[in-house]
Amino acid sequence: TMSGQRTHEVLVLIVGGGLVGLTTALLLRHHGVAVTIVERRTSTSPQPKARRFHTRSMEVFREIGLAATVHEAARDLAGHDHMAVGRTLAEAEQLPLWLPSGDGEEVEVSPEPPCLIAQDLLEPVLRAAATEAGADVRFGTALLGFTQDAAGVSADLADGTAARCAGLVGADGARSGVRAALGIGRSGRGAVGEPAVNVYFRADLADVVRGREFNLCRIEHPGAPGALVSVDGRLRWVFMGADRPDQDWPRVLRTALGVAAPDLEVLSVLPWQPEMLVADRYAAGRAFLAGDAAHVMPPWAASGANTGIADAHNLAWKLAAVLHGAAGPALLDSYHAERRPAGWFVADHSTRYTARFADPGATDDPGLAHPFVLAAGGFQYREGALVPAADEDPEPVTEFAPAGRVGTRVPHRWLGAARTRSTVDLAGPGWALLSGGAPVPVVGDLPSATADLDFLAPGEHLLLRPDDVVAWRGTDPGAVPAVRAALLDAPLPAVP
């Protein structure tokens, strides 16, 4: 470090003040960890970017008391859940909402509905909440470099200070400087499909879309093929199409809209290439990757943003447990063991869904994950901070049939007639015990609940981690303290 530089001690330094960095900070504060966020930009993103936040992401915001705030900030797009399709916007028709198949009984997937909110509206909400929660949030401050030793990380910041921290999280996007500095490569399909462009524009289209509100509308006009995205459902829109340089965008947009739109104003034109790339390692020493720094994927249903929030939820409780001395450092190995396969799974499926959307006539993809598996965090961890059940069938992927299997998020069921408290609310920030039918003995300091649940036999118990994932399933609650202690301290199988 430079001589005379002020060094401040911080438990965790987060690099990147976007959606994932801010969520990581909020979750670490929820666990009582001191956090500094540095972001080289001076403000949150001016681009709408991701817009669809799944039920699982909303459950994470629910845990930290922010779900209602996020839903309120999202009110402009309430009711815009449909897809639409047409030659132009003026001719487009809403498609029926997708509902789960089955015996007519509607599956309630989550205590939280999904939420449509543009990232440029959500990020300021998260930034204000992080500051209020006691995080040291520094926009306009770049990370210049960092070194690691056995005891921690030393980072040099562009504001002339240095930070000495026990952990560093790189949430600094697809071109992550943290990932580059750690020398971590990426694998995957690379570029997917043609170069694309996002044209962000303003036009008052309220009268055109009234009664046909949508989240995304596929435009099939041969002169302007692409998709139109609602940012606020009235004035702000994004057109996603093929990147052809030197386009007369106002003319192309009016063709796609099928109306004169005299007030149309192009705000920005961003070329981009859909890619599928996943970091080969999610951690090196005391540095961790989360969000786009760890995985990039086509923007199907905002999969990248939602997967980044799940990364943060997985990492935060583990970092907190180790920093508070409640767990051995081996627990941190489970972050890579669990989240890399999850990141690969979602990136692969978002690529396959995108291909199917681009070519509606394509033959069916038989192994495609059920949409609720992606939206409700239905991926099953097969190794990590859990005790795999020897005789258990794996979690299905092509249908949504959660059953409280080890390595999955606990299925949502309401506890009690008031329908205000869900099984998903039991854990976080601590662990919890969920028991079927029979009265449950008190186990240490664990909050517990007993309920008649369709997925738990009387006398069966689930040990829930702070991220709502089932860590153990069994009939002897007396084993729980030893199981939890082993999971927090035991060395994990080495991950190649």
Short mmCIF file of C-alpha atoms in Angstrom, two decimals:
data_model
loop_
_atom_site.label_atom_id
_atom_site.label_comp_id
_atom_site.label_asym_id
_atom_site.label_seq_id
_atom_site.Cartn_x
_atom_site.Cartn_y
_atom_site.Cartn_z
CA THR A 1 0.00 0.00 0.00
CA MET A 2 1.07 3.58 -0.52
CA SER A 3 2.92 5.20 2.35
CA GLY A 4 0.83 7.41 4.55
CA GLN A 5 -2.36 5.81 3.32
CA ARG A 6 -5.24 5.50 5.75
CA THR A 7 -6.23 1.87 6.20
CA HIS A 8 -9.67 1.05 7.54
CA GLU A 9 -10.69 -2.33 8.87
CA VAL A 10 -13.82 -3.79 7.34
CA LEU A 11 -15.12 -7.33 7.58
CA VAL A 12 -16.26 -7.60 3.94
CA LEU A 13 -15.46 -5.38 0.98
CA ILE A 14 -17.97 -5.65 -1.89
CA VAL A 15 -16.78 -4.49 -5.30
CA GLY A 16 -19.72 -3.34 -7.43
CA GLY A 17 -22.76 -1.33 -6.35
CA GLY A 18 -25.28 -2.82 -8.76
CA LEU A 19 -28.18 -5.10 -7.99
CA VAL A 20 -26.11 -8.05 -6.73
CA GLY A 21 -23.54 -6.02 -4.79
CA LEU A 22 -26.26 -4.06 -3.00
CA THR A 23 -28.25 -7.23 -2.22
CA THR A 24 -25.08 -8.90 -0.87
CA ALA A 25 -24.49 -5.88 1.39
CA LEU A 26 -28.09 -5.95 2.67
CA LEU A 27 -27.88 -9.67 3.46
CA LEU A 28 -24.52 -9.34 5.22
CA ARG A 29 -25.91 -6.46 7.32
CA HIS A 30 -28.94 -8.67 8.09
CA HIS A 31 -26.39 -11.13 9.55
CA GLY A 32 -24.60 -8.38 11.50
CA VAL A 33 -21.48 -8.14 9.32
CA ALA A 34 -19.70 -4.81 8.74
CA VAL A 35 -19.64 -4.05 5.01
CA THR A 36 -18.14 -1.49 2.64
CA ILE A 37 -19.33 -1.31 -0.99
CA VAL A 38 -17.23 0.43 -3.62
CA GLU A 39 -18.64 1.27 -7.06
CA ARG A 40 -16.62 3.09 -9.71
CA ARG A 41 -19.70 4.72 -11.24
CA THR A 42 -21.07 7.77 -9.49
CA SER A 43 -24.71 6.63 -9.65
CA THR A 44 -26.82 3.50 -9.95
CA SER A 45 -27.52 2.23 -13.47
CA PRO A 46 -29.36 4.63 -15.80
CA GLN A 47 -30.42 1.64 -17.94
CA PRO A 48 -33.59 -0.33 -17.16
CA LYS A 49 -31.75 -3.69 -17.71
CA ALA A 50 -33.29 -6.59 -15.75
CA ARG A 51 -36.98 -6.24 -14.94
CA ARG A 52 -38.45 -9.53 -13.83
CA PHE A 53 -37.78 -10.62 -10.25
CA HIS A 54 -38.90 -14.15 -9.53
CA THR A 55 -40.78 -15.37 -6.47
CA ARG A 56 -37.46 -16.69 -5.07
CA SER A 57 -35.77 -13.28 -5.33
CA MET A 58 -38.80 -11.67 -3.71
CA GLU A 59 -38.52 -14.20 -0.84
CA VAL A 60 -34.96 -12.97 -0.28
CA PHE A 61 -36.23 -9.37 -0.15
CA ARG A 62 -39.04 -10.56 2.16
CA GLU A 63 -36.50 -12.00 4.60
CA ILE A 64 -34.74 -8.64 4.94
CA GLY A 65 -38.04 -6.74 5.22
CA LEU A 66 -37.89 -5.13 1.78
CA ALA A 67 -40.49 -7.04 -0.28
CA ALA A 68 -43.32 -4.55 0.37
CA THR A 69 -41.03 -1.61 -0.52
CA VAL A 70 -40.00 -3.29 -3.77
CA HIS A 71 -43.63 -4.12 -4.71
CA GLU A 72 -44.58 -0.49 -4.02
CA ALA A 73 -41.74 0.84 -6.22
CA ALA A 74 -42.95 -1.58 -8.93
CA ARG A 75 -46.56 -0.38 -9.04
CA ASP A 76 -46.28 1.00 -12.63
CA LEU A 77 -45.95 -2.51 -14.05
CA ALA A 78 -48.51 -4.25 -11.84
CA GLY A 79 -50.71 -6.28 -14.17
CA HIS A 80 -48.16 -6.39 -16.99
CA ASP A 81 -47.40 -10.10 -16.63
CA HIS A 82 -48.58 -11.23 -20.04
CA MET A 83 -46.55 -11.91 -23.15
CA ALA A 84 -47.92 -10.59 -26.43
CA VAL A 85 -47.20 -11.21 -30.09
CA GLY A 86 -48.08 -9.52 -33.38
CA ARG A 87 -46.82 -8.13 -36.66
CA THR A 88 -46.62 -4.71 -34.97
CA LEU A 89 -47.45 -3.44 -31.49
CA ALA A 90 -50.72 -2.00 -32.83
CA GLU A 91 -51.75 -5.47 -34.08
CA ALA A 92 -50.34 -7.48 -31.15
CA GLU A 93 -52.49 -9.73 -28.99
CA GLN A 94 -51.93 -10.79 -25.41
CA LEU A 95 -51.10 -14.45 -24.88
CA PRO A 96 -52.88 -16.20 -21.99
CA LEU A 97 -50.96 -16.28 -18.72
CA TRP A 98 -49.02 -19.49 -18.30
CA LEU A 99 -50.47 -21.65 -15.51
CA PRO A 100 -49.18 -24.90 -14.04
CA SER A 101 -50.76 -28.01 -15.49
CA GLY A 102 -52.24 -30.56 -13.12
CA ASP A 103 -55.56 -31.61 -11.67
CA GLY A 104 -56.99 -28.10 -11.67
CA GLU A 105 -55.66 -27.28 -8.21
CA GLU A 106 -53.60 -24.15 -8.47
CA VAL A 107 -50.16 -24.59 -6.96
CA GLU A 108 -49.23 -21.73 -4.70
CA VAL A 109 -45.53 -21.48 -5.36
CA SER A 110 -44.44 -18.81 -2.89
CA PRO A 111 -45.62 -16.41 -0.19
CA GLU A 112 -44.44 -13.61 -2.54
CA PRO A 113 -45.74 -12.86 -6.03
CA PRO A 114 -43.09 -12.16 -8.68
CA CYS A 115 -42.38 -8.52 -9.41
CA LEU A 116 -41.81 -6.52 -12.57
CA ILE A 117 -39.60 -3.54 -11.83
CA ALA A 118 -36.90 -1.95 -13.98
CA GLN A 119 -33.43 -2.20 -12.48
CA ASP A 120 -32.97 1.59 -12.66
CA LEU A 121 -35.91 1.89 -10.22
CA LEU A 122 -34.90 -1.03 -8.00
CA GLU A 123 -31.21 -0.19 -7.50
CA PRO A 124 -31.83 3.19 -5.79
CA VAL A 125 -34.28 1.44 -3.41
CA LEU A 126 -31.58 -1.11 -2.52
CA ARG A 127 -28.89 1.58 -2.23
CA ALA A 128 -30.97 3.61 0.23
CA ALA A 129 -31.81 0.46 2.22
CA ALA A 130 -28.13 -0.58 2.38
CA THR A 131 -27.13 2.84 3.70
CA GLU A 132 -29.97 2.73 6.23
CA ALA A 133 -28.85 -0.76 7.31
CA GLY A 134 -25.41 0.60 8.15
CA ALA A 135 -23.38 -0.39 5.10
CA ASP A 136 -20.62 2.03 4.07
CA VAL A 137 -21.72 2.70 0.48
CA ARG A 138 -19.14 4.53 -1.68
CA PHE A 139 -20.12 5.37 -5.23
CA GLY A 140 -17.48 7.04 -7.42
CA THR A 141 -14.79 4.87 -5.79
CA ALA A 142 -12.94 2.27 -7.86
CA LEU A 143 -10.94 -0.68 -6.57
CA LEU A 144 -7.36 -0.20 -7.82
CA GLY A 145 -6.02 -3.59 -6.77
CA PHE A 146 -5.85 -6.11 -3.94
CA THR A 147 -3.57 -8.73 -2.43
CA GLN A 148 -4.42 -11.74 -0.28
CA ASP A 149 -2.57 -13.43 2.55
CA ALA A 150 -3.55 -16.14 5.00
CA ALA A 151 -5.31 -13.67 7.28
CA GLY A 152 -7.29 -11.62 4.79
CA VAL A 153 -7.34 -9.20 1.87
CA SER A 154 -5.69 -5.79 1.49
CA ALA A 155 -7.35 -3.52 -1.08
CA ASP A 156 -6.28 -0.17 -2.52
CA LEU A 157 -9.13 2.20 -3.33
CA ALA A 158 -9.18 5.15 -5.71
CA ASP A 159 -10.18 7.56 -2.92
CA GLY A 160 -6.65 7.21 -1.52
CA THR A 161 -7.61 4.82 1.27
CA ALA A 162 -6.82 1.18 1.78
CA ALA A 163 -9.14 -1.46 3.19
CA ARG A 164 -8.07 -4.47 5.19
CA CYS A 165 -10.84 -7.06 5.11
CA ALA A 166 -11.57 -10.66 6.01
CA GLY A 167 -13.41 -11.25 2.72
CA LEU A 168 -13.89 -9.64 -0.67
CA VAL A 169 -16.90 -10.14 -2.97
CA GLY A 170 -16.54 -9.35 -6.68
CA ALA A 171 -20.02 -8.30 -7.83
CA ASP A 172 -18.47 -6.14 -10.53
CA GLY A 173 -20.24 -7.42 -13.61
CA ALA A 174 -19.51 -9.44 -16.73
CA ARG A 175 -16.12 -7.79 -17.30
CA SER A 176 -15.18 -8.31 -13.65
CA GLY A 177 -11.82 -6.85 -12.66
CA VAL A 178 -11.88 -9.02 -9.54
CA ARG A 179 -12.26 -12.20 -11.62
CA ALA A 180 -9.44 -11.08 -13.94
CA ALA A 181 -7.16 -10.30 -10.99
CA LEU A 182 -7.82 -13.76 -9.54
CA GLY A 183 -6.96 -15.35 -12.90
CA ILE A 184 -10.25 -17.28 -13.02
CA GLY A 185 -11.28 -18.44 -16.50
CA ARG A 186 -14.77 -19.03 -17.84
CA SER A 187 -16.38 -21.94 -19.69
CA GLY A 188 -19.59 -22.32 -21.65
CA ARG A 189 -21.06 -21.89 -25.10
CA GLY A 190 -19.66 -18.37 -25.50
CA ALA A 191 -21.53 -16.20 -28.01
CA VAL A 192 -25.09 -17.36 -28.57
CA GLY A 193 -27.00 -16.27 -31.67
CA GLU A 194 -26.56 -12.97 -33.50
CA PRO A 195 -25.25 -9.66 -32.12
CA ALA A 196 -28.19 -7.78 -30.64
CA VAL A 197 -29.10 -4.22 -29.77
CA ASN A 198 -31.27 -2.67 -27.05
CA VAL A 199 -32.88 0.58 -28.13
CA TYR A 200 -34.19 2.43 -25.09
CA PHE A 201 -36.80 5.02 -26.07
CA ARG A 202 -39.62 7.21 -24.80
CA ALA A 203 -43.05 7.42 -26.42
CA ASP A 204 -46.49 7.73 -24.86
CA LEU A 205 -48.06 4.44 -25.94
CA ALA A 206 -50.66 4.21 -23.14
CA ASP A 207 -53.58 4.32 -25.60
CA VAL A 208 -51.97 1.71 -27.87
CA VAL A 209 -51.39 -0.90 -25.14
CA ARG A 210 -54.49 -0.30 -23.00
CA GLY A 211 -56.25 -3.61 -22.40
CA ARG A 212 -53.30 -5.51 -23.93
CA GLU A 213 -50.67 -4.72 -21.28
CA PHE A 214 -47.58 -6.89 -21.52
CA ASN A 215 -44.16 -7.57 -20.09
CA LEU A 216 -42.68 -8.54 -23.47
CA CYS A 217 -44.20 -8.38 -26.96
CA ARG A 218 -42.70 -10.28 -29.87
CA ILE A 219 -42.80 -8.16 -33.06
CA GLU A 220 -42.94 -10.20 -36.27
CA HIS A 221 -42.80 -7.40 -38.87
CA PRO A 222 -40.21 -8.38 -41.53
CA GLY A 223 -38.88 -4.81 -41.56
CA ALA A 224 -38.45 -4.59 -37.76
CA PRO A 225 -38.36 -8.05 -36.15
CA GLY A 226 -37.58 -8.15 -32.44
CA ALA A 227 -39.19 -7.77 -29.06
CA LEU A 228 -40.66 -4.80 -27.26
CA VAL A 229 -40.24 -4.60 -23.50
CA SER A 230 -42.35 -2.53 -21.07
CA VAL A 231 -40.20 -0.48 -18.69
CA ASP A 232 -43.05 1.46 -17.08
CA GLY A 233 -46.00 0.36 -19.24
CA ARG A 234 -46.63 3.81 -20.65
CA LEU A 235 -43.67 6.05 -21.54
CA ARG A 236 -40.48 3.98 -21.30
CA TRP A 237 -39.75 1.05 -23.63
CA VAL A 238 -36.87 -1.06 -24.85
CA PHE A 239 -36.79 -2.58 -28.33
CA MET A 240 -34.51 -5.63 -28.61
CA GLY A 241 -33.53 -6.54 -32.15
CA ALA A 242 -30.66 -7.62 -34.35
CA ASP A 243 -27.72 -5.22 -34.32
CA ARG A 244 -27.54 -3.60 -37.75
CA PRO A 245 -25.19 -0.62 -37.71
CA ASP A 246 -26.37 2.71 -39.13
CA GLN A 247 -30.05 1.95 -38.61
CA ASP A 248 -32.52 4.81 -38.73
CA TRP A 249 -33.88 3.77 -35.33
CA PRO A 250 -36.86 6.17 -35.17
CA ARG A 251 -38.06 4.75 -38.52
CA VAL A 252 -37.49 1.11 -37.42
CA LEU A 253 -39.28 1.72 -34.11
CA ARG A 254 -42.30 3.34 -35.81
CA THR A 255 -42.46 0.32 -38.14
CA ALA A 256 -42.41 -2.04 -35.13
CA LEU A 257 -45.02 0.03 -33.27
CA GLY A 258 -47.37 0.38 -36.24
CA VAL A 259 -48.39 3.88 -35.06
CA ALA A 260 -47.07 7.38 -35.81
CA ALA A 261 -45.74 8.00 -32.26
CA PRO A 262 -44.96 11.70 -32.96
CA ASP A 263 -43.29 12.17 -29.55
CA LEU A 264 -40.88 9.22 -29.97
CA GLU A 265 -37.39 9.94 -28.62
CA VAL A 266 -34.48 7.48 -28.72
CA LEU A 267 -32.61 7.66 -25.37
CA SER A 268 -29.80 5.15 -25.98
CA VAL A 269 -28.69 2.41 -28.36
CA LEU A 270 -26.68 -0.38 -26.70
CA PRO A 271 -25.22 -3.15 -28.87
CA TRP A 272 -24.57 -6.42 -27.04
CA GLN A 273 -23.83 -10.05 -27.72
CA PRO A 274 -25.83 -12.74 -25.92
CA GLU A 275 -23.34 -15.09 -24.26
CA MET A 276 -23.28 -18.10 -21.97
CA LEU A 277 -20.13 -18.16 -19.84
CA VAL A 278 -19.70 -19.41 -16.26
CA ALA A 279 -16.63 -18.83 -14.08
CA ASP A 280 -14.59 -21.99 -13.55
CA ARG A 281 -14.26 -21.15 -9.87
CA TYR A 282 -16.54 -19.00 -7.75
CA ALA A 283 -13.88 -18.38 -5.09
CA ALA A 284 -10.13 -18.08 -4.64
CA GLY A 285 -8.86 -17.76 -1.09
CA ARG A 286 -11.00 -15.13 0.61
CA ALA A 287 -12.32 -13.59 -2.61
CA PHE A 288 -15.68 -14.64 -4.06
CA LEU A 289 -17.54 -13.95 -7.31
CA ALA A 290 -21.29 -13.27 -7.49
CA GLY A 291 -23.74 -12.21 -10.17
CA ASP A 292 -22.52 -11.44 -13.70
CA ALA A 293 -18.91 -11.66 -12.49
CA ALA A 294 -19.61 -15.39 -12.00
CA HIS A 295 -22.03 -16.08 -14.86
CA VAL A 296 -23.34 -14.39 -17.99
CA MET A 297 -26.33 -15.72 -19.87
CA PRO A 298 -28.97 -14.56 -22.36
CA PRO A 299 -31.54 -12.27 -20.70
CA TRP A 300 -34.37 -14.83 -20.64
CA ALA A 301 -36.74 -13.81 -17.79
CA ALA A 302 -33.89 -11.83 -16.16
CA SER A 303 -32.25 -15.13 -15.24
CA GLY A 304 -28.85 -13.53 -14.65
CA ALA A 305 -30.15 -10.99 -12.12
CA ASN A 306 -32.23 -13.57 -10.23
CA THR A 307 -29.31 -16.04 -10.15
CA GLY A 308 -27.08 -13.27 -8.78
CA ILE A 309 -29.53 -12.61 -5.93
CA ALA A 310 -29.46 -16.36 -5.14
CA ASP A 311 -25.63 -16.24 -5.12
CA ALA A 312 -25.76 -13.43 -2.55
CA HIS A 313 -28.27 -15.33 -0.39
CA ASN A 314 -26.07 -18.44 -0.39
CA LEU A 315 -22.79 -16.60 0.30
CA ALA A 316 -23.95 -14.11 2.94
CA TRP A 317 -24.94 -16.54 5.71
CA LYS A 318 -21.79 -18.61 5.17
CA LEU A 319 -19.45 -15.62 5.27
CA ALA A 320 -21.27 -14.33 8.36
CA ALA A 321 -21.02 -17.70 10.15
CA VAL A 322 -17.27 -17.90 9.52
CA LEU A 323 -16.59 -14.23 10.40
CA HIS A 324 -18.64 -14.52 13.61
CA GLY A 325 -16.67 -17.65 14.58
CA ALA A 326 -19.73 -19.93 14.36
CA ALA A 327 -18.24 -21.98 11.51
CA GLY A 328 -14.88 -23.15 10.27
CA PRO A 329 -13.46 -21.73 7.02
CA ALA A 330 -14.27 -25.00 5.19
CA LEU A 331 -17.93 -23.89 5.10
CA LEU A 332 -16.92 -21.30 2.50
CA ASP A 333 -15.87 -24.07 0.09
CA SER A 334 -19.55 -24.97 -0.21
CA TYR A 335 -20.26 -21.67 -1.99
CA HIS A 336 -18.49 -22.85 -5.15
CA ALA A 337 -19.70 -26.45 -4.69
CA GLU A 338 -23.35 -25.29 -4.64
CA ARG A 339 -23.54 -22.15 -6.73
CA ARG A 340 -21.39 -23.10 -9.72
CA PRO A 341 -23.60 -26.05 -10.76
CA ALA A 342 -26.65 -23.83 -10.11
CA GLY A 343 -25.20 -21.03 -12.26
CA TRP A 344 -24.39 -23.46 -15.06
CA PHE A 345 -27.91 -24.95 -14.91
CA VAL A 346 -29.66 -21.57 -15.18
CA ALA A 347 -27.28 -20.25 -17.86
CA ASP A 348 -27.83 -23.38 -19.93
CA HIS A 349 -31.62 -23.20 -19.58
CA SER A 350 -31.83 -19.47 -20.29
CA THR A 351 -29.85 -20.17 -23.49
CA ARG A 352 -32.21 -22.99 -24.49
CA TYR A 353 -35.35 -20.97 -23.69
CA THR A 354 -33.99 -18.02 -25.70
CA ALA A 355 -33.39 -20.26 -28.72
CA ARG A 356 -36.94 -21.58 -28.46
CA PHE A 357 -38.37 -18.04 -28.20
CA ALA A 358 -36.35 -16.89 -31.24
CA ASP A 359 -37.63 -19.82 -33.30
CA PRO A 360 -41.20 -20.74 -32.27
CA GLY A 361 -41.24 -23.48 -34.91
CA ALA A 362 -38.26 -25.30 -33.40
CA THR A 363 -38.72 -28.87 -32.23
CA ASP A 364 -39.40 -29.29 -28.52
CA ASP A 365 -36.46 -29.46 -26.14
CA PRO A 366 -37.36 -32.50 -23.99
CA GLY A 367 -35.08 -31.76 -21.01
CA LEU A 368 -36.11 -28.12 -20.62
CA ALA A 369 -36.67 -27.10 -17.00
CA HIS A 370 -40.20 -26.28 -15.89
CA PRO A 371 -40.54 -22.47 -15.59
CA PHE A 372 -41.37 -22.74 -11.86
CA VAL A 373 -38.17 -24.72 -11.25
CA LEU A 374 -36.27 -21.63 -12.43
CA ALA A 375 -38.59 -19.08 -10.79
CA ALA A 376 -38.88 -20.71 -7.36
CA GLY A 377 -35.24 -21.68 -6.90
CA GLY A 378 -35.95 -25.34 -7.66
CA PHE A 379 -32.35 -26.31 -8.44
CA GLN A 380 -31.09 -29.06 -6.12
CA TYR A 381 -27.62 -28.81 -4.57
CA ARG A 382 -26.06 -32.26 -4.73
CA GLU A 383 -23.03 -31.54 -2.55
CA GLY A 384 -22.02 -28.78 -0.19
CA ALA A 385 -23.29 -27.80 3.27
CA LEU A 386 -25.86 -30.60 3.44
CA VAL A 387 -26.27 -34.28 4.31
CA PRO A 388 -27.44 -36.04 1.13
CA ALA A 389 -30.18 -38.62 1.74
CA ALA A 390 -29.06 -41.98 0.41
CA ASP A 391 -32.45 -43.30 -0.68
CA GLU A 392 -33.97 -40.09 -2.05
CA ASP A 393 -35.00 -39.55 -5.68
CA PRO A 394 -33.43 -36.41 -7.15
CA GLU A 395 -35.53 -33.25 -7.53
CA PRO A 396 -37.31 -33.36 -10.91
CA VAL A 397 -36.39 -30.65 -13.40
CA THR A 398 -39.02 -30.95 -16.15
CA GLU A 399 -41.90 -30.73 -13.65
CA PHE A 400 -42.32 -28.61 -10.53
CA ALA A 401 -42.77 -31.07 -7.68
CA PRO A 402 -40.91 -29.85 -4.59
CA ALA A 403 -41.06 -32.35 -1.73
CA GLY A 404 -38.59 -31.06 0.85
CA ARG A 405 -35.69 -33.01 -0.62
CA VAL A 406 -32.22 -32.35 0.80
CA GLY A 407 -30.45 -29.59 -1.14
CA THR A 408 -33.64 -27.80 -2.25
CA ARG A 409 -35.50 -24.72 -1.00
CA VAL A 410 -38.19 -25.81 1.45
CA PRO A 411 -41.59 -25.97 -0.31
CA HIS A 412 -43.86 -23.06 0.51
CA ARG A 413 -46.88 -23.94 2.65
CA TRP A 414 -48.77 -21.50 4.88
CA LEU A 415 -48.39 -22.16 8.61
CA GLY A 416 -51.72 -21.50 10.31
CA ALA A 417 -55.08 -20.23 9.14
CA ALA A 418 -54.00 -16.57 8.95
CA ARG A 419 -51.83 -17.37 5.88
CA THR A 420 -49.26 -14.75 6.81
CA ARG A 421 -46.37 -17.02 7.82
CA SER A 422 -44.85 -19.47 5.38
CA THR A 423 -42.50 -22.42 5.80
CA VAL A 424 -40.10 -20.16 3.84
CA ASP A 425 -40.23 -17.64 6.73
CA LEU A 426 -38.91 -20.07 9.37
CA ALA A 427 -35.20 -19.81 8.63
CA GLY A 428 -33.09 -16.72 8.07
CA PRO A 429 -31.04 -15.20 9.52
CA GLY A 430 -30.74 -18.38 11.65
CA TRP A 431 -31.36 -22.09 11.13
CA ALA A 432 -34.75 -23.70 11.81
CA LEU A 433 -36.43 -27.07 12.26
CA LEU A 434 -39.62 -28.05 10.48
CA SER A 435 -41.49 -31.13 11.69
CA GLY A 436 -44.40 -33.08 10.26
CA GLY A 437 -47.52 -33.77 12.31
CA ALA A 438 -46.18 -34.96 15.67
CA PRO A 439 -45.17 -32.46 18.40
CA VAL A 440 -41.56 -31.43 18.02
CA PRO A 441 -39.04 -31.48 20.86
CA VAL A 442 -37.08 -28.29 21.54
CA VAL A 443 -33.66 -28.58 19.90
CA GLY A 444 -31.13 -26.10 21.24
CA ASP A 445 -31.80 -22.54 20.09
CA LEU A 446 -33.52 -23.52 16.84
CA PRO A 447 -36.86 -21.93 16.03
CA SER A 448 -39.17 -24.73 15.04
CA ALA A 449 -42.63 -25.32 13.65
CA THR A 450 -44.87 -28.34 13.44
CA ALA A 451 -47.50 -28.58 10.77
CA ASP A 452 -49.53 -31.13 8.86
CA LEU A 453 -47.58 -30.96 5.63
CA ASP A 454 -48.15 -32.99 2.50
CA PHE A 455 -44.40 -33.44 2.02
CA LEU A 456 -43.47 -34.52 5.58
CA ALA A 457 -44.70 -37.65 7.33
CA PRO A 458 -45.56 -37.33 11.05
CA GLY A 459 -42.30 -37.63 12.97
CA GLU A 460 -40.14 -36.55 10.02
CA HIS A 461 -37.99 -33.45 10.41
CA LEU A 462 -36.20 -31.02 8.10
CA LEU A 463 -33.22 -28.94 9.20
CA LEU A 464 -33.39 -25.64 7.31
CA ARG A 465 -30.31 -23.51 6.66
CA PRO A 466 -30.48 -19.71 6.87
CA ASP A 467 -31.08 -19.62 3.08
CA ASP A 468 -34.23 -21.84 3.40
CA VAL A 469 -32.42 -24.86 1.90
CA VAL A 470 -33.05 -28.30 3.44
CA ALA A 471 -29.70 -29.39 4.91
CA TRP A 472 -30.85 -32.68 6.48
CA ARG A 473 -33.97 -34.81 6.63
CA GLY A 474 -34.58 -37.49 9.24
CA THR A 475 -36.64 -38.93 12.08
CA ASP A 476 -34.30 -38.27 15.05
CA PRO A 477 -34.39 -34.60 16.07
CA GLY A 478 -31.77 -35.41 18.72
CA ALA A 479 -29.24 -35.73 15.89
CA VAL A 480 -29.79 -32.14 14.73
CA PRO A 481 -27.23 -30.29 16.92
CA ALA A 482 -24.45 -32.68 15.86
CA VAL A 483 -25.52 -32.51 12.20
CA ARG A 484 -25.52 -28.72 12.22
CA ALA A 485 -22.14 -28.56 13.99
CA ALA A 486 -20.66 -30.95 11.43
CA LEU A 487 -22.02 -28.95 8.51
CA LEU A 488 -20.61 -25.72 9.89
CA ASP A 489 -17.17 -27.15 10.61
CA ALA A 490 -16.62 -30.29 8.59
CA PRO A 491 -14.25 -30.21 5.66
CA LEU A 492 -16.22 -30.72 2.47
CA PRO A 493 -15.38 -33.03 -0.40
CA ALA A 494 -12.82 -31.35 -2.64
CA VAL A 495 -14.36 -29.74 -5.71
CA PRO A 496 -12.32 -30.12 -8.89
#
